[in-house]
């Protein structure tokens, strides 16, 4: 079942913050976050495994709630290079290593 | 992470023809995946390709339309058969990277297919 991402799109000025959410109706095994720039392949950002986990990558961080049904990606003090489409990919234990991707969130950071 | 290449990077094909896309990895990997990304859309898994066994297809995708080969641990091909304009998409392969804690996937650069 496809996870639900919100918002679908966000426009930011450089230095502003944004939050992207990824929700599932079932408890997840893991959440994987990717960023895809136009015409390029998705690039892996980070993976979350444990309920309550928080993880960071430069000024991009993510959390996984205790019930393991929601993950949030935080863009802090955004830079122009953060523009792109962000996807969450979710895995459930029963499905092995298959990822199901959310619909994506388009982020545009303006000067 | 593994370095993944795909050939061709793009192609324009006539309806009714077939195209084979190659995915090459610079290290041995157990699992490879093929995805389709239609314009402006998310990533949809077509099939999982393990070396030495038949590919496992997702609902809505069939072997006759998307035959897959996985002859060794560094290479796979996806064929898009009897193409129609609806097959115009980006096709991406990904490989599973077995980390110390868990596994994630890394994507190749993709093949942009246009069917006329």
mmCIF file with all atom_site columns, C-alpha atoms in Angstrom:
data_model
loop_
_atom_site.group_PDB
_atom_site.id
_atom_site.type_symbol
_atom_site.label_atom_id
_atom_site.label_alt_id
_atom_site.label_comp_id
_atom_site.label_asym_id
_atom_site.label_entity_id
_atom_site.label_seq_id
_atom_site.pdbx_PDB_ins_code
_atom_site.Cartn_x
_atom_site.Cartn_y
_atom_site.Cartn_z
_atom_site.occupancy
_atom_site.B_iso_or_equiv
_atom_site.pdbx_formal_charge
_atom_site.auth_seq_id
_atom_site.auth_comp_id
_atom_site.auth_asym_id
_atom_site.auth_atom_id
_atom_site.pdbx_PDB_model_num
ATOM 1   C CA . UNK A 1 1   ? 0.000  0.000   0.000   1.00 0.00 ? 1   UNK A CA 1
ATOM 2   C CA . UNK A 1 2   ? 1.403  3.346   -1.097  1.00 0.00 ? 2   UNK A CA 1
ATOM 3   C CA . UNK A 1 3   ? 2.372  5.728   1.737   1.00 0.00 ? 3   UNK A CA 1
ATOM 4   C CA . UNK A 1 4   ? 0.806  9.184   1.696   1.00 0.00 ? 4   UNK A CA 1
ATOM 5   C CA . UNK A 1 5   ? 3.144  12.151  1.406   1.00 0.00 ? 5   UNK A CA 1
ATOM 6   C CA . UNK A 1 6   ? 2.249  15.718  2.282   1.00 0.00 ? 6   UNK A CA 1
ATOM 7   C CA . UNK A 1 7   ? 2.403  18.414  1.186   1.00 0.00 ? 7   UNK A CA 1
ATOM 8   C CA . UNK A 1 8   ? 2.494  17.721  -2.560  1.00 0.00 ? 8   UNK A CA 1
ATOM 9   C CA . UNK A 1 9   ? 4.544  20.841  -3.148  1.00 0.00 ? 9   UNK A CA 1
ATOM 10  C CA . UNK A 1 10  ? 6.229  23.602  -1.168  1.00 0.00 ? 10  UNK A CA 1
ATOM 11  C CA . UNK A 1 11  ? 7.969  26.836  -2.173  1.00 0.00 ? 11  UNK A CA 1
ATOM 12  C CA . UNK A 1 12  ? 10.580 28.258  0.180   1.00 0.00 ? 12  UNK A CA 1
ATOM 13  C CA . UNK A 1 13  ? 12.925 31.196  0.335   1.00 0.00 ? 13  UNK A CA 1
ATOM 14  C CA . UNK A 1 14  ? 16.549 30.436  1.100   1.00 0.00 ? 14  UNK A CA 1
ATOM 15  C CA . UNK A 1 15  ? 17.002 30.019  4.842   1.00 0.00 ? 15  UNK A CA 1
ATOM 16  C CA . UNK A 1 16  ? 13.414 28.948  5.531   1.00 0.00 ? 16  UNK A CA 1
ATOM 17  C CA . UNK A 1 17  ? 12.381 25.622  7.022   1.00 0.00 ? 17  UNK A CA 1
ATOM 18  C CA . UNK A 1 18  ? 9.985  22.949  5.751   1.00 0.00 ? 18  UNK A CA 1
ATOM 19  C CA . UNK A 1 19  ? 8.583  19.630  6.923   1.00 0.00 ? 19  UNK A CA 1
ATOM 20  C CA . UNK A 1 20  ? 7.560  16.747  4.657   1.00 0.00 ? 20  UNK A CA 1
ATOM 21  C CA . UNK A 1 21  ? 5.413  13.965  6.081   1.00 0.00 ? 21  UNK A CA 1
ATOM 22  C CA . UNK A 1 22  ? 5.080  10.341  5.050   1.00 0.00 ? 22  UNK A CA 1
ATOM 23  C CA . UNK A 1 23  ? 2.236  8.302   6.545   1.00 0.00 ? 23  UNK A CA 1
ATOM 24  C CA . UNK A 1 24  ? 1.231  4.676   6.402   1.00 0.00 ? 24  UNK A CA 1
ATOM 25  C CA . UNK A 1 25  ? -1.887 2.884   7.609   1.00 0.00 ? 25  UNK A CA 1
ATOM 26  C CA . UNK A 1 26  ? 0.276  -0.027  8.804   1.00 0.00 ? 26  UNK A CA 1
ATOM 27  C CA . UNK A 1 27  ? 3.350  -0.230  10.982  1.00 0.00 ? 27  UNK A CA 1
ATOM 28  C CA . UNK A 1 28  ? 6.467  -0.122  8.852   1.00 0.00 ? 28  UNK A CA 1
ATOM 29  C CA . UNK A 1 29  ? 9.753  -1.970  9.003   1.00 0.00 ? 29  UNK A CA 1
ATOM 30  C CA . UNK A 1 30  ? 11.761 0.974   7.659   1.00 0.00 ? 30  UNK A CA 1
ATOM 31  C CA . UNK A 1 31  ? 11.480 4.323   5.893   1.00 0.00 ? 31  UNK A CA 1
ATOM 32  C CA . UNK A 1 32  ? 13.948 5.429   3.222   1.00 0.00 ? 32  UNK A CA 1
ATOM 33  C CA . UNK A 1 33  ? 14.158 9.048   2.044   1.00 0.00 ? 33  UNK A CA 1
ATOM 34  C CA . UNK A 1 34  ? 15.361 10.072  -1.418  1.00 0.00 ? 34  UNK A CA 1
ATOM 35  C CA . UNK A 1 35  ? 15.747 13.344  -3.316  1.00 0.00 ? 35  UNK A CA 1
ATOM 36  C CA . UNK A 1 36  ? 15.406 13.486  -7.090  1.00 0.00 ? 36  UNK A CA 1
ATOM 37  C CA . UNK A 1 37  ? 16.440 16.464  -9.154  1.00 0.00 ? 37  UNK A CA 1
ATOM 38  C CA . UNK A 1 38  ? 14.906 16.999  -12.563 1.00 0.00 ? 38  UNK A CA 1
ATOM 39  C CA . UNK A 1 39  ? 16.330 14.579  -15.120 1.00 0.00 ? 39  UNK A CA 1
ATOM 40  C CA . UNK A 1 40  ? 18.396 12.716  -12.561 1.00 0.00 ? 40  UNK A CA 1
ATOM 41  C CA . UNK A 1 41  ? 18.123 9.506   -10.560 1.00 0.00 ? 41  UNK A CA 1
ATOM 42  C CA . UNK A 1 42  ? 16.797 9.516   -6.998  1.00 0.00 ? 42  UNK A CA 1
ATOM 43  C CA . UNK A 1 43  ? 19.599 9.969   -4.473  1.00 0.00 ? 43  UNK A CA 1
ATOM 44  C CA . UNK A 1 44  ? 19.469 8.185   -1.123  1.00 0.00 ? 44  UNK A CA 1
ATOM 45  C CA . UNK A 1 45  ? 19.380 10.526  1.875   1.00 0.00 ? 45  UNK A CA 1
ATOM 46  C CA . UNK A 1 46  ? 18.767 8.378   4.941   1.00 0.00 ? 46  UNK A CA 1
ATOM 47  C CA . UNK A 1 47  ? 17.001 5.384   6.386   1.00 0.00 ? 47  UNK A CA 1
ATOM 48  C CA . UNK A 1 48  ? 15.065 5.074   9.642   1.00 0.00 ? 48  UNK A CA 1
ATOM 49  C CA . UNK A 1 49  ? 14.453 1.781   11.347  1.00 0.00 ? 49  UNK A CA 1
ATOM 50  C CA . UNK A 1 50  ? 13.465 2.265   14.956  1.00 0.00 ? 50  UNK A CA 1
ATOM 51  C CA . UNK A 1 51  ? 10.383 3.843   16.454  1.00 0.00 ? 51  UNK A CA 1
ATOM 52  C CA . UNK A 1 52  ? 11.293 7.204   17.964  1.00 0.00 ? 52  UNK A CA 1
ATOM 53  C CA . UNK A 1 53  ? 14.469 7.411   15.892  1.00 0.00 ? 53  UNK A CA 1
ATOM 54  C CA . UNK A 1 54  ? 15.833 10.735  14.681  1.00 0.00 ? 54  UNK A CA 1
ATOM 55  C CA . UNK A 1 55  ? 18.630 11.080  12.183  1.00 0.00 ? 55  UNK A CA 1
ATOM 56  C CA . UNK A 1 56  ? 20.402 13.947  10.433  1.00 0.00 ? 56  UNK A CA 1
ATOM 57  C CA . UNK A 1 57  ? 22.287 14.589  7.185   1.00 0.00 ? 57  UNK A CA 1
ATOM 58  C CA . UNK A 1 58  ? 23.778 18.090  7.009   1.00 0.00 ? 58  UNK A CA 1
ATOM 59  C CA . UNK A 1 59  ? 20.758 20.347  7.652   1.00 0.00 ? 59  UNK A CA 1
ATOM 60  C CA . UNK A 1 60  ? 18.309 17.693  6.542   1.00 0.00 ? 60  UNK A CA 1
ATOM 61  C CA . UNK A 1 61  ? 17.031 15.441  9.293   1.00 0.00 ? 61  UNK A CA 1
ATOM 62  C CA . UNK A 1 62  ? 14.235 12.941  9.737   1.00 0.00 ? 62  UNK A CA 1
ATOM 63  C CA . UNK A 1 63  ? 12.200 11.259  12.454  1.00 0.00 ? 63  UNK A CA 1
ATOM 64  C CA . UNK A 1 64  ? 10.184 8.056   12.751  1.00 0.00 ? 64  UNK A CA 1
ATOM 65  C CA . UNK A 1 65  ? 7.342  8.040   15.244  1.00 0.00 ? 65  UNK A CA 1
ATOM 66  C CA . UNK A 1 66  ? 6.982  5.473   18.027  1.00 0.00 ? 66  UNK A CA 1
ATOM 67  C CA . UNK A 1 67  ? 4.231  3.561   16.253  1.00 0.00 ? 67  UNK A CA 1
ATOM 68  C CA . UNK A 1 68  ? 6.377  3.403   13.097  1.00 0.00 ? 68  UNK A CA 1
ATOM 69  C CA . UNK A 1 69  ? 3.546  4.660   10.927  1.00 0.00 ? 69  UNK A CA 1
ATOM 70  C CA . UNK A 1 70  ? 4.768  8.163   10.211  1.00 0.00 ? 70  UNK A CA 1
ATOM 71  C CA . UNK A 1 71  ? 8.057  9.701   9.258   1.00 0.00 ? 71  UNK A CA 1
ATOM 72  C CA . UNK A 1 72  ? 8.889  13.362  8.783   1.00 0.00 ? 72  UNK A CA 1
ATOM 73  C CA . UNK A 1 73  ? 11.732 14.950  6.840   1.00 0.00 ? 73  UNK A CA 1
ATOM 74  C CA . UNK A 1 74  ? 12.948 18.337  8.067   1.00 0.00 ? 74  UNK A CA 1
ATOM 75  C CA . UNK A 1 75  ? 14.646 20.837  5.769   1.00 0.00 ? 75  UNK A CA 1
ATOM 76  C CA . UNK A 1 76  ? 16.339 23.411  8.002   1.00 0.00 ? 76  UNK A CA 1
ATOM 77  C CA . UNK A 1 77  ? 17.740 26.730  6.785   1.00 0.00 ? 77  UNK A CA 1
ATOM 78  C CA . UNK A 1 78  ? 17.073 25.600  3.229   1.00 0.00 ? 78  UNK A CA 1
ATOM 79  C CA . UNK A 1 79  ? 19.603 26.130  0.469   1.00 0.00 ? 79  UNK A CA 1
ATOM 80  C CA . UNK A 1 80  ? 19.039 26.424  -3.270  1.00 0.00 ? 80  UNK A CA 1
ATOM 81  C CA . UNK A 1 81  ? 20.527 22.942  -3.659  1.00 0.00 ? 81  UNK A CA 1
ATOM 82  C CA . UNK A 1 82  ? 17.638 21.475  -1.656  1.00 0.00 ? 82  UNK A CA 1
ATOM 83  C CA . UNK A 1 83  ? 15.265 21.986  -4.581  1.00 0.00 ? 83  UNK A CA 1
ATOM 84  C CA . UNK A 1 84  ? 13.952 18.760  -6.053  1.00 0.00 ? 84  UNK A CA 1
ATOM 85  C CA . UNK A 1 85  ? 11.310 16.119  -5.434  1.00 0.00 ? 85  UNK A CA 1
ATOM 86  C CA . UNK A 1 86  ? 11.517 14.190  -2.176  1.00 0.00 ? 86  UNK A CA 1
ATOM 87  C CA . UNK A 1 87  ? 10.213 10.639  -1.990  1.00 0.00 ? 87  UNK A CA 1
ATOM 88  C CA . UNK A 1 88  ? 9.729  8.368   0.964   1.00 0.00 ? 88  UNK A CA 1
ATOM 89  C CA . UNK A 1 89  ? 10.063 4.658   0.319   1.00 0.00 ? 89  UNK A CA 1
ATOM 90  C CA . UNK A 1 90  ? 8.583  2.304   2.871   1.00 0.00 ? 90  UNK A CA 1
ATOM 91  C CA . UNK A 1 91  ? 9.238  -1.330  3.625   1.00 0.00 ? 91  UNK A CA 1
ATOM 92  C CA . UNK A 1 92  ? 7.130  -3.788  5.568   1.00 0.00 ? 92  UNK A CA 1
ATOM 93  C CA . UNK A 1 93  ? 8.738  -6.888  6.985   1.00 0.00 ? 93  UNK A CA 1
ATOM 94  C CA . UNK A 1 94  ? 6.429  -9.252  5.141   1.00 0.00 ? 94  UNK A CA 1
ATOM 95  C CA . UNK A 1 95  ? 7.474  -7.800  1.783   1.00 0.00 ? 95  UNK A CA 1
ATOM 96  C CA . UNK A 1 96  ? 11.169 -8.368  2.320   1.00 0.00 ? 96  UNK A CA 1
ATOM 97  C CA . UNK A 1 97  ? 13.320 -5.679  0.776   1.00 0.00 ? 97  UNK A CA 1
ATOM 98  C CA . UNK A 1 98  ? 10.732 -4.164  -1.562  1.00 0.00 ? 98  UNK A CA 1
ATOM 99  C CA . UNK A 1 99  ? 10.120 -0.445  -1.254  1.00 0.00 ? 99  UNK A CA 1
ATOM 100 C CA . UNK A 1 100 ? 6.806  1.254   -1.936  1.00 0.00 ? 100 UNK A CA 1
ATOM 101 C CA . UNK A 1 101 ? 7.196  4.938   -2.729  1.00 0.00 ? 101 UNK A CA 1
ATOM 102 C CA . UNK A 1 102 ? 4.970  7.848   -1.796  1.00 0.00 ? 102 UNK A CA 1
ATOM 103 C CA . UNK A 1 103 ? 3.695  10.285  -4.380  1.00 0.00 ? 103 UNK A CA 1
ATOM 104 C CA . UNK A 1 104 ? 6.535  12.722  -3.805  1.00 0.00 ? 104 UNK A CA 1
ATOM 105 C CA . UNK A 1 105 ? 6.849  16.293  -2.536  1.00 0.00 ? 105 UNK A CA 1
ATOM 106 C CA . UNK A 1 106 ? 8.152  18.952  -4.919  1.00 0.00 ? 106 UNK A CA 1
ATOM 107 C CA . UNK A 1 107 ? 10.358 21.479  -3.161  1.00 0.00 ? 107 UNK A CA 1
ATOM 108 C CA . UNK A 1 108 ? 11.438 24.721  -4.768  1.00 0.00 ? 108 UNK A CA 1
ATOM 109 C CA . UNK A 1 109 ? 13.868 26.952  -2.909  1.00 0.00 ? 109 UNK A CA 1
ATOM 110 C CA . UNK A 1 110 ? 14.063 30.493  -4.252  1.00 0.00 ? 110 UNK A CA 1
ATOM 111 C CA . UNK A 1 111 ? 16.815 33.050  -3.638  1.00 0.00 ? 111 UNK A CA 1
ATOM 112 C CA . UNK B 2 1   ? 27.752 2.712   -2.523  1.00 0.00 ? 1   UNK B CA 1
ATOM 113 C CA . UNK B 2 2   ? 27.713 0.761   -5.775  1.00 0.00 ? 2   UNK B CA 1
ATOM 114 C CA . UNK B 2 3   ? 28.218 2.538   -9.098  1.00 0.00 ? 3   UNK B CA 1
ATOM 115 C CA . UNK B 2 4   ? 25.376 1.744   -11.465 1.00 0.00 ? 4   UNK B CA 1
ATOM 116 C CA . UNK B 2 5   ? 25.189 2.439   -15.191 1.00 0.00 ? 5   UNK B CA 1
ATOM 117 C CA . UNK B 2 6   ? 22.318 2.027   -17.624 1.00 0.00 ? 6   UNK B CA 1
ATOM 118 C CA . UNK B 2 7   ? 22.218 1.813   -21.389 1.00 0.00 ? 7   UNK B CA 1
ATOM 119 C CA . UNK B 2 8   ? 20.769 3.440   -23.346 1.00 0.00 ? 8   UNK B CA 1
ATOM 120 C CA . UNK B 2 9   ? 20.308 6.702   -21.464 1.00 0.00 ? 9   UNK B CA 1
ATOM 121 C CA . UNK B 2 10  ? 17.412 7.622   -23.736 1.00 0.00 ? 10  UNK B CA 1
ATOM 122 C CA . UNK B 2 11  ? 15.704 6.333   -26.845 1.00 0.00 ? 11  UNK B CA 1
ATOM 123 C CA . UNK B 2 12  ? 12.841 7.147   -29.158 1.00 0.00 ? 12  UNK B CA 1
ATOM 124 C CA . UNK B 2 13  ? 11.060 4.081   -30.505 1.00 0.00 ? 13  UNK B CA 1
ATOM 125 C CA . UNK B 2 14  ? 8.184  3.273   -32.816 1.00 0.00 ? 14  UNK B CA 1
ATOM 126 C CA . UNK B 2 15  ? 5.091  1.572   -31.468 1.00 0.00 ? 15  UNK B CA 1
ATOM 127 C CA . UNK B 2 16  ? 5.086  -2.207  -31.807 1.00 0.00 ? 16  UNK B CA 1
ATOM 128 C CA . UNK B 2 17  ? 8.852  -2.526  -31.416 1.00 0.00 ? 17  UNK B CA 1
ATOM 129 C CA . UNK B 2 18  ? 10.854 -3.700  -28.384 1.00 0.00 ? 18  UNK B CA 1
ATOM 130 C CA . UNK B 2 19  ? 13.722 -2.127  -26.458 1.00 0.00 ? 19  UNK B CA 1
ATOM 131 C CA . UNK B 2 20  ? 16.179 -3.834  -24.127 1.00 0.00 ? 20  UNK B CA 1
ATOM 132 C CA . UNK B 2 21  ? 17.637 -1.765  -21.303 1.00 0.00 ? 21  UNK B CA 1
ATOM 133 C CA . UNK B 2 22  ? 20.871 -2.828  -19.646 1.00 0.00 ? 22  UNK B CA 1
ATOM 134 C CA . UNK B 2 23  ? 21.884 -2.258  -16.035 1.00 0.00 ? 23  UNK B CA 1
ATOM 135 C CA . UNK B 2 24  ? 25.494 -2.798  -14.980 1.00 0.00 ? 24  UNK B CA 1
ATOM 136 C CA . UNK B 2 25  ? 26.855 -2.606  -11.404 1.00 0.00 ? 25  UNK B CA 1
ATOM 137 C CA . UNK B 2 26  ? 30.503 -2.317  -10.400 1.00 0.00 ? 26  UNK B CA 1
ATOM 138 C CA . UNK B 2 27  ? 30.149 -4.852  -7.578  1.00 0.00 ? 27  UNK B CA 1
ATOM 139 C CA . UNK B 2 28  ? 28.253 -8.066  -6.969  1.00 0.00 ? 28  UNK B CA 1
ATOM 140 C CA . UNK B 2 29  ? 24.747 -7.567  -5.625  1.00 0.00 ? 29  UNK B CA 1
ATOM 141 C CA . UNK B 2 30  ? 22.111 -10.107 -4.758  1.00 0.00 ? 30  UNK B CA 1
ATOM 142 C CA . UNK B 2 31  ? 18.973 -8.157  -5.509  1.00 0.00 ? 31  UNK B CA 1
ATOM 143 C CA . UNK B 2 32  ? 18.253 -5.799  -8.367  1.00 0.00 ? 32  UNK B CA 1
ATOM 144 C CA . UNK B 2 33  ? 14.994 -3.994  -8.973  1.00 0.00 ? 33  UNK B CA 1
ATOM 145 C CA . UNK B 2 34  ? 13.372 -2.417  -12.009 1.00 0.00 ? 34  UNK B CA 1
ATOM 146 C CA . UNK B 2 35  ? 11.128 0.621   -11.651 1.00 0.00 ? 35  UNK B CA 1
ATOM 147 C CA . UNK B 2 36  ? 9.017  2.735   -13.968 1.00 0.00 ? 36  UNK B CA 1
ATOM 148 C CA . UNK B 2 37  ? 8.552  6.447   -13.426 1.00 0.00 ? 37  UNK B CA 1
ATOM 149 C CA . UNK B 2 38  ? 5.938  8.048   -15.633 1.00 0.00 ? 38  UNK B CA 1
ATOM 150 C CA . UNK B 2 39  ? 6.269  11.795  -16.280 1.00 0.00 ? 39  UNK B CA 1
ATOM 151 C CA . UNK B 2 40  ? 5.798  13.754  -13.080 1.00 0.00 ? 40  UNK B CA 1
ATOM 152 C CA . UNK B 2 41  ? 4.900  10.634  -11.118 1.00 0.00 ? 41  UNK B CA 1
ATOM 153 C CA . UNK B 2 42  ? 6.357  8.482   -8.378  1.00 0.00 ? 42  UNK B CA 1
ATOM 154 C CA . UNK B 2 43  ? 8.412  5.323   -8.707  1.00 0.00 ? 43  UNK B CA 1
ATOM 155 C CA . UNK B 2 44  ? 6.526  2.099   -9.384  1.00 0.00 ? 44  UNK B CA 1
ATOM 156 C CA . UNK B 2 45  ? 8.222  -1.245  -8.913  1.00 0.00 ? 45  UNK B CA 1
ATOM 157 C CA . UNK B 2 46  ? 7.989  -3.482  -11.976 1.00 0.00 ? 46  UNK B CA 1
ATOM 158 C CA . UNK B 2 47  ? 9.872  -6.529  -10.732 1.00 0.00 ? 47  UNK B CA 1
ATOM 159 C CA . UNK B 2 48  ? 12.609 -7.873  -8.503  1.00 0.00 ? 48  UNK B CA 1
ATOM 160 C CA . UNK B 2 49  ? 15.453 -9.713  -10.222 1.00 0.00 ? 49  UNK B CA 1
ATOM 161 C CA . UNK B 2 50  ? 17.545 -12.224 -8.296  1.00 0.00 ? 50  UNK B CA 1
ATOM 162 C CA . UNK B 2 51  ? 20.427 -14.019 -9.917  1.00 0.00 ? 51  UNK B CA 1
ATOM 163 C CA . UNK B 2 52  ? 19.646 -17.616 -10.742 1.00 0.00 ? 52  UNK B CA 1
ATOM 164 C CA . UNK B 2 53  ? 15.888 -17.391 -10.392 1.00 0.00 ? 53  UNK B CA 1
ATOM 165 C CA . UNK B 2 54  ? 12.892 -16.048 -12.258 1.00 0.00 ? 54  UNK B CA 1
ATOM 166 C CA . UNK B 2 55  ? 12.071 -12.402 -11.715 1.00 0.00 ? 55  UNK B CA 1
ATOM 167 C CA . UNK B 2 56  ? 9.180  -11.625 -9.388  1.00 0.00 ? 56  UNK B CA 1
ATOM 168 C CA . UNK B 2 57  ? 6.662  -9.262  -10.970 1.00 0.00 ? 57  UNK B CA 1
ATOM 169 C CA . UNK B 2 58  ? 4.392  -6.780  -9.208  1.00 0.00 ? 58  UNK B CA 1
ATOM 170 C CA . UNK B 2 59  ? 0.688  -6.589  -9.773  1.00 0.00 ? 59  UNK B CA 1
ATOM 171 C CA . UNK B 2 60  ? -0.049 -5.041  -13.148 1.00 0.00 ? 60  UNK B CA 1
ATOM 172 C CA . UNK B 2 61  ? 3.223  -6.119  -14.763 1.00 0.00 ? 61  UNK B CA 1
ATOM 173 C CA . UNK B 2 62  ? 3.682  -9.361  -16.704 1.00 0.00 ? 62  UNK B CA 1
ATOM 174 C CA . UNK B 2 63  ? 6.667  -11.251 -18.002 1.00 0.00 ? 63  UNK B CA 1
ATOM 175 C CA . UNK B 2 64  ? 5.464  -11.221 -21.614 1.00 0.00 ? 64  UNK B CA 1
ATOM 176 C CA . UNK B 2 65  ? 5.483  -7.427  -21.629 1.00 0.00 ? 65  UNK B CA 1
ATOM 177 C CA . UNK B 2 66  ? 8.584  -6.872  -19.467 1.00 0.00 ? 66  UNK B CA 1
ATOM 178 C CA . UNK B 2 67  ? 10.906 -9.881  -19.716 1.00 0.00 ? 67  UNK B CA 1
ATOM 179 C CA . UNK B 2 68  ? 13.905 -9.617  -17.406 1.00 0.00 ? 68  UNK B CA 1
ATOM 180 C CA . UNK B 2 69  ? 17.224 -11.404 -17.448 1.00 0.00 ? 69  UNK B CA 1
ATOM 181 C CA . UNK B 2 70  ? 19.732 -11.650 -14.598 1.00 0.00 ? 70  UNK B CA 1
ATOM 182 C CA . UNK B 2 71  ? 22.635 -13.730 -15.891 1.00 0.00 ? 71  UNK B CA 1
ATOM 183 C CA . UNK B 2 72  ? 25.091 -12.827 -13.108 1.00 0.00 ? 72  UNK B CA 1
ATOM 184 C CA . UNK B 2 73  ? 25.507 -10.753 -9.939  1.00 0.00 ? 73  UNK B CA 1
ATOM 185 C CA . UNK B 2 74  ? 26.507 -7.531  -11.740 1.00 0.00 ? 74  UNK B CA 1
ATOM 186 C CA . UNK B 2 75  ? 24.154 -7.324  -14.706 1.00 0.00 ? 75  UNK B CA 1
ATOM 187 C CA . UNK B 2 76  ? 20.466 -7.326  -15.608 1.00 0.00 ? 76  UNK B CA 1
ATOM 188 C CA . UNK B 2 77  ? 18.317 -6.412  -18.585 1.00 0.00 ? 77  UNK B CA 1
ATOM 189 C CA . UNK B 2 78  ? 14.721 -5.280  -18.893 1.00 0.00 ? 78  UNK B CA 1
ATOM 190 C CA . UNK B 2 79  ? 12.938 -5.535  -22.227 1.00 0.00 ? 79  UNK B CA 1
ATOM 191 C CA . UNK B 2 80  ? 9.892  -3.414  -22.976 1.00 0.00 ? 80  UNK B CA 1
ATOM 192 C CA . UNK B 2 81  ? 8.005  -5.430  -25.590 1.00 0.00 ? 81  UNK B CA 1
ATOM 193 C CA . UNK B 2 82  ? 5.468  -4.454  -28.224 1.00 0.00 ? 82  UNK B CA 1
ATOM 194 C CA . UNK B 2 83  ? 5.657  -0.847  -27.105 1.00 0.00 ? 83  UNK B CA 1
ATOM 195 C CA . UNK B 2 84  ? 2.828  1.667   -27.163 1.00 0.00 ? 84  UNK B CA 1
ATOM 196 C CA . UNK B 2 85  ? 2.898  5.408   -26.339 1.00 0.00 ? 85  UNK B CA 1
ATOM 197 C CA . UNK B 2 86  ? 1.694  4.524   -22.822 1.00 0.00 ? 86  UNK B CA 1
ATOM 198 C CA . UNK B 2 87  ? 5.087  2.896   -22.217 1.00 0.00 ? 87  UNK B CA 1
ATOM 199 C CA . UNK B 2 88  ? 6.810  6.286   -22.494 1.00 0.00 ? 88  UNK B CA 1
ATOM 200 C CA . UNK B 2 89  ? 8.505  6.605   -19.116 1.00 0.00 ? 89  UNK B CA 1
ATOM 201 C CA . UNK B 2 90  ? 11.799 6.635   -17.323 1.00 0.00 ? 90  UNK B CA 1
ATOM 202 C CA . UNK B 2 91  ? 12.953 3.128   -16.473 1.00 0.00 ? 91  UNK B CA 1
ATOM 203 C CA . UNK B 2 92  ? 15.319 2.815   -13.537 1.00 0.00 ? 92  UNK B CA 1
ATOM 204 C CA . UNK B 2 93  ? 17.211 -0.077  -12.102 1.00 0.00 ? 93  UNK B CA 1
ATOM 205 C CA . UNK B 2 94  ? 18.245 -0.133  -8.482  1.00 0.00 ? 94  UNK B CA 1
ATOM 206 C CA . UNK B 2 95  ? 20.443 -2.403  -6.423  1.00 0.00 ? 95  UNK B CA 1
ATOM 207 C CA . UNK B 2 96  ? 20.218 -3.405  -2.829  1.00 0.00 ? 96  UNK B CA 1
ATOM 208 C CA . UNK B 2 97  ? 23.170 -2.355  -0.739  1.00 0.00 ? 97  UNK B CA 1
ATOM 209 C CA . UNK B 2 98  ? 23.542 -4.639  2.251   1.00 0.00 ? 98  UNK B CA 1
ATOM 210 C CA . UNK B 2 99  ? 24.667 -2.399  5.077   1.00 0.00 ? 99  UNK B CA 1
ATOM 211 C CA . UNK B 2 100 ? 25.717 -3.437  8.530   1.00 0.00 ? 100 UNK B CA 1
ATOM 212 C CA . UNK B 2 101 ? 22.290 -2.695  10.006  1.00 0.00 ? 101 UNK B CA 1
ATOM 213 C CA . UNK B 2 102 ? 19.865 -2.832  7.156   1.00 0.00 ? 102 UNK B CA 1
ATOM 214 C CA . UNK B 2 103 ? 19.561 -2.615  3.444   1.00 0.00 ? 103 UNK B CA 1
ATOM 215 C CA . UNK B 2 104 ? 18.728 0.276   1.188   1.00 0.00 ? 104 UNK B CA 1
ATOM 216 C CA . UNK B 2 105 ? 18.541 0.759   -2.542  1.00 0.00 ? 105 UNK B CA 1
ATOM 217 C CA . UNK B 2 106 ? 20.669 2.874   -4.864  1.00 0.00 ? 106 UNK B CA 1
ATOM 218 C CA . UNK B 2 107 ? 19.417 3.889   -8.278  1.00 0.00 ? 107 UNK B CA 1
ATOM 219 C CA . UNK B 2 108 ? 20.971 3.925   -11.703 1.00 0.00 ? 108 UNK B CA 1
ATOM 220 C CA . UNK B 2 109 ? 20.735 7.058   -13.875 1.00 0.00 ? 109 UNK B CA 1
ATOM 221 C CA . UNK B 2 110 ? 17.638 5.803   -15.702 1.00 0.00 ? 110 UNK B CA 1
ATOM 222 C CA . UNK B 2 111 ? 16.599 5.284   -19.314 1.00 0.00 ? 111 UNK B CA 1
ATOM 223 C CA . UNK B 2 112 ? 14.218 7.843   -20.766 1.00 0.00 ? 112 UNK B CA 1
ATOM 224 C CA . UNK B 2 113 ? 11.968 6.111   -23.289 1.00 0.00 ? 113 UNK B CA 1
ATOM 225 C CA . UNK B 2 114 ? 9.659  7.874   -25.726 1.00 0.00 ? 114 UNK B CA 1
ATOM 226 C CA . UNK B 2 115 ? 7.328  5.769   -27.861 1.00 0.00 ? 115 UNK B CA 1
ATOM 227 C CA . UNK B 2 116 ? 5.804  7.388   -30.949 1.00 0.00 ? 116 UNK B CA 1
#
